[in-house]
Short mmCIF file of C-alpha atoms in Angstrom, two decimals:
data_model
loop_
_atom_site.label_atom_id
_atom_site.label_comp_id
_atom_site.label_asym_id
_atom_site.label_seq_id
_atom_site.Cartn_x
_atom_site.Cartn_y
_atom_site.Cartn_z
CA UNK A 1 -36.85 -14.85 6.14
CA UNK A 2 -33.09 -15.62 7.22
CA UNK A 3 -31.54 -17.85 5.58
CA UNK A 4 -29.24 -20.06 8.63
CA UNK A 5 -27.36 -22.39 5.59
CA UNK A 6 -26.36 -19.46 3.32
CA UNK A 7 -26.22 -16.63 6.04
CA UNK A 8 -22.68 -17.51 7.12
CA UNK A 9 -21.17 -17.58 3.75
CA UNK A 10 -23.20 -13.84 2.96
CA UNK A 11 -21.01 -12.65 5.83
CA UNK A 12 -17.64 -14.43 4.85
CA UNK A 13 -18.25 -13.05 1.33
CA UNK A 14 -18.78 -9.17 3.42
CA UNK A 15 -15.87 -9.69 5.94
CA UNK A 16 -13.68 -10.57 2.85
CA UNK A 17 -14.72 -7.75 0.33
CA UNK A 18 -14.46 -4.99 3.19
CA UNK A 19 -11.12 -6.49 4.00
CA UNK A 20 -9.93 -6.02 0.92
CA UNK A 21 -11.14 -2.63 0.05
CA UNK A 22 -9.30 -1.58 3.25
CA UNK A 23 -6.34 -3.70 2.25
CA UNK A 24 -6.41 -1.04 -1.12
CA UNK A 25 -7.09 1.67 1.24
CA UNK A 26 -4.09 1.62 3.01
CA UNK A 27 -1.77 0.24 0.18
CA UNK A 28 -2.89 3.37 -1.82
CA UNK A 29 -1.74 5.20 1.04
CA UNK A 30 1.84 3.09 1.62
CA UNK A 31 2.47 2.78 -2.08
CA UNK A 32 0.65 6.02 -4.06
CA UNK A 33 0.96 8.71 -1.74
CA UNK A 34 3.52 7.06 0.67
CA UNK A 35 3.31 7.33 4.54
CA UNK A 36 5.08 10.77 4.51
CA UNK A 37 2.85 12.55 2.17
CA UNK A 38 -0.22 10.76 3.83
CA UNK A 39 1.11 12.49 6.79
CA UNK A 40 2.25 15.97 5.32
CA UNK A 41 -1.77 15.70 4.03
CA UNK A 42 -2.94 15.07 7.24
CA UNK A 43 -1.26 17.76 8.49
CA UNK A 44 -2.91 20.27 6.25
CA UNK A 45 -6.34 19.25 7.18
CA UNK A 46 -4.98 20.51 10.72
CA UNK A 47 -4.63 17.03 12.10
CA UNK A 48 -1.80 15.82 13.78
CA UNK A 49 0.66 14.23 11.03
CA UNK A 50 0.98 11.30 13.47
CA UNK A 51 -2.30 10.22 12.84
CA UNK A 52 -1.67 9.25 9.42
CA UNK A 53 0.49 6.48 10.14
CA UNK A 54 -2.13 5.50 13.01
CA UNK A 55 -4.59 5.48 10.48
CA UNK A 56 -2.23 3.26 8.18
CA UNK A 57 -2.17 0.90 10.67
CA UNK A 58 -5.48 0.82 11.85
CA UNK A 59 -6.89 -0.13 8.02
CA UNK A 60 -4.50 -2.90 7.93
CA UNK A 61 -4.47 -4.32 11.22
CA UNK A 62 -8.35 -3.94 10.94
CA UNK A 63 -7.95 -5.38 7.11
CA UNK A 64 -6.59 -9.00 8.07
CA UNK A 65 -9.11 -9.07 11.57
CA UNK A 66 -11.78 -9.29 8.80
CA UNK A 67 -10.36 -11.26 6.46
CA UNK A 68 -9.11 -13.88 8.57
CA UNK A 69 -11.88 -13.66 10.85
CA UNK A 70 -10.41 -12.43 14.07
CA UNK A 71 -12.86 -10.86 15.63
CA UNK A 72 -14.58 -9.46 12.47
CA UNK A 73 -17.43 -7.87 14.20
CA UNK A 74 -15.18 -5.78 16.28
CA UNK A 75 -12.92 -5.30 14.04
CA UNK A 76 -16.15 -3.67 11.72
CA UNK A 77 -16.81 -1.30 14.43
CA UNK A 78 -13.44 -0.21 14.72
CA UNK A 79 -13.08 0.54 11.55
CA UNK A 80 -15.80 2.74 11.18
CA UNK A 81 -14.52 5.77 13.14
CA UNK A 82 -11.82 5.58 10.28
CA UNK A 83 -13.96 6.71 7.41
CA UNK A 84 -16.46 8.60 9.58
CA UNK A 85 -13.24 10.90 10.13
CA UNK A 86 -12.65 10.92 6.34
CA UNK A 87 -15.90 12.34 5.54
CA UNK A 88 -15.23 14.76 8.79
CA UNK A 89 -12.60 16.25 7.15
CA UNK A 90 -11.86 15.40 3.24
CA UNK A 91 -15.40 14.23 2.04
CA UNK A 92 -18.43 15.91 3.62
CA UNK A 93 -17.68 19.14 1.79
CA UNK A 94 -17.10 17.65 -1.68
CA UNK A 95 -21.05 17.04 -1.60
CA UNK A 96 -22.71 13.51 -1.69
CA UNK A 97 -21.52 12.00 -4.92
CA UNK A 98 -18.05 10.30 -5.25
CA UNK A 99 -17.95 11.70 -8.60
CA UNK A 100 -17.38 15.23 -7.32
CA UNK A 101 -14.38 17.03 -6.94
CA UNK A 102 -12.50 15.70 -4.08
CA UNK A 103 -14.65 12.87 -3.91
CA UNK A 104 -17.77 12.84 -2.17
CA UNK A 105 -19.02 10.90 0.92
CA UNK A 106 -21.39 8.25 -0.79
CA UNK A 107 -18.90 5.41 -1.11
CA UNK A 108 -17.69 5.72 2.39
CA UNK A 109 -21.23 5.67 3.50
CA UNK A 110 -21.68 2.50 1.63
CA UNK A 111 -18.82 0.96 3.48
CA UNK A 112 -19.51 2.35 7.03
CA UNK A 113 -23.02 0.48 6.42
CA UNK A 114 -21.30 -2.94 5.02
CA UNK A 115 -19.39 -2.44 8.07
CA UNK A 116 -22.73 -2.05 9.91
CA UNK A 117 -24.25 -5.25 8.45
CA UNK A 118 -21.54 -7.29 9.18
CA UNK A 119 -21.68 -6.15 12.95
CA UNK A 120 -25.25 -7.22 12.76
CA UNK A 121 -25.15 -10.13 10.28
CA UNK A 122 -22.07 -12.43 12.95
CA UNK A 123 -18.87 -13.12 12.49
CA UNK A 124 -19.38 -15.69 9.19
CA UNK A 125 -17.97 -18.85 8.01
CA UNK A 126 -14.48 -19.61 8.25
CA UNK A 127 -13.98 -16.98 11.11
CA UNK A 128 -10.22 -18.21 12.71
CA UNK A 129 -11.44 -16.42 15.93
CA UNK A 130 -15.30 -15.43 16.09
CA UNK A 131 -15.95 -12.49 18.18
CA UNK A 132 -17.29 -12.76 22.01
CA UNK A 133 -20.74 -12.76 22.49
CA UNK A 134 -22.58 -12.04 25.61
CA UNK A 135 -24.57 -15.67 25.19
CA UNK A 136 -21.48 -17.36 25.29
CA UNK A 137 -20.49 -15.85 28.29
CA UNK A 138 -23.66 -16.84 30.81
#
């Protein structure tokens, strides 16, 4: 059973948290460990140092598209090759628990499939610019 009344707000209530958390995300990464250490750490997992600050960018710009609704299912997709490259190359070998050293992958998996739902679940109340659909276009 879907709800139709109630469904909207679910979503809004999803676009917002995962907004947030990415929000954090990248403020931990601004603030904590600053862009140039992000970077200097990105460059010993062999990636190009650049990346960090592409990645910086990416979580926020992708942080305020969900919370404000700009094209929040898009925006979820987007985000996801984000942490699918964090397990890639931080969090798939620290096992499945977050509790492990170096943090394992089961949080991010959480949020790659909250990112997932919201995809599925529509854009949500309050949305300042909901996504492009396909119906909308015939």
């Amino acid at each position: 059973m879907f709800d139709t009344r109630t469904a909207p707000y679910a979503a809004l209530l999803l676009r917002l948290a995962l907004g947030v958390l990415f929000l954090a995300h990248a403020g931990l990464k601004i603030f904590v460990f600053t862009p140039a250490g992000t970077a200097q750490f990105f460059g010993s997992l062999g990636l190009p140092p650049a990346l960090a600050y592409v990645t910086i960018a990416w979580e926020i710009i992708g942080a305020l598209a969900l919370i404000l609704g700009v094209w929040p299912r898009l925006a979820a997709l987007a985000l996801i090759p984000v942490l699918a490259g964090a397990i890639a190359t931080v969090h798939g070998s620290a096992g499945f628990f977050f509790t492990n050293p170096n943090g394992g992958w089961e949080f991010l998996a959480l949020w790659i499939a909250g990112l997932l739902a919201l995809a599925l679940i529509g854009d949500g109340a309050l949305a300042l610019r909901p996504t492009p659909s396909r119906a909308a276009a015939n």
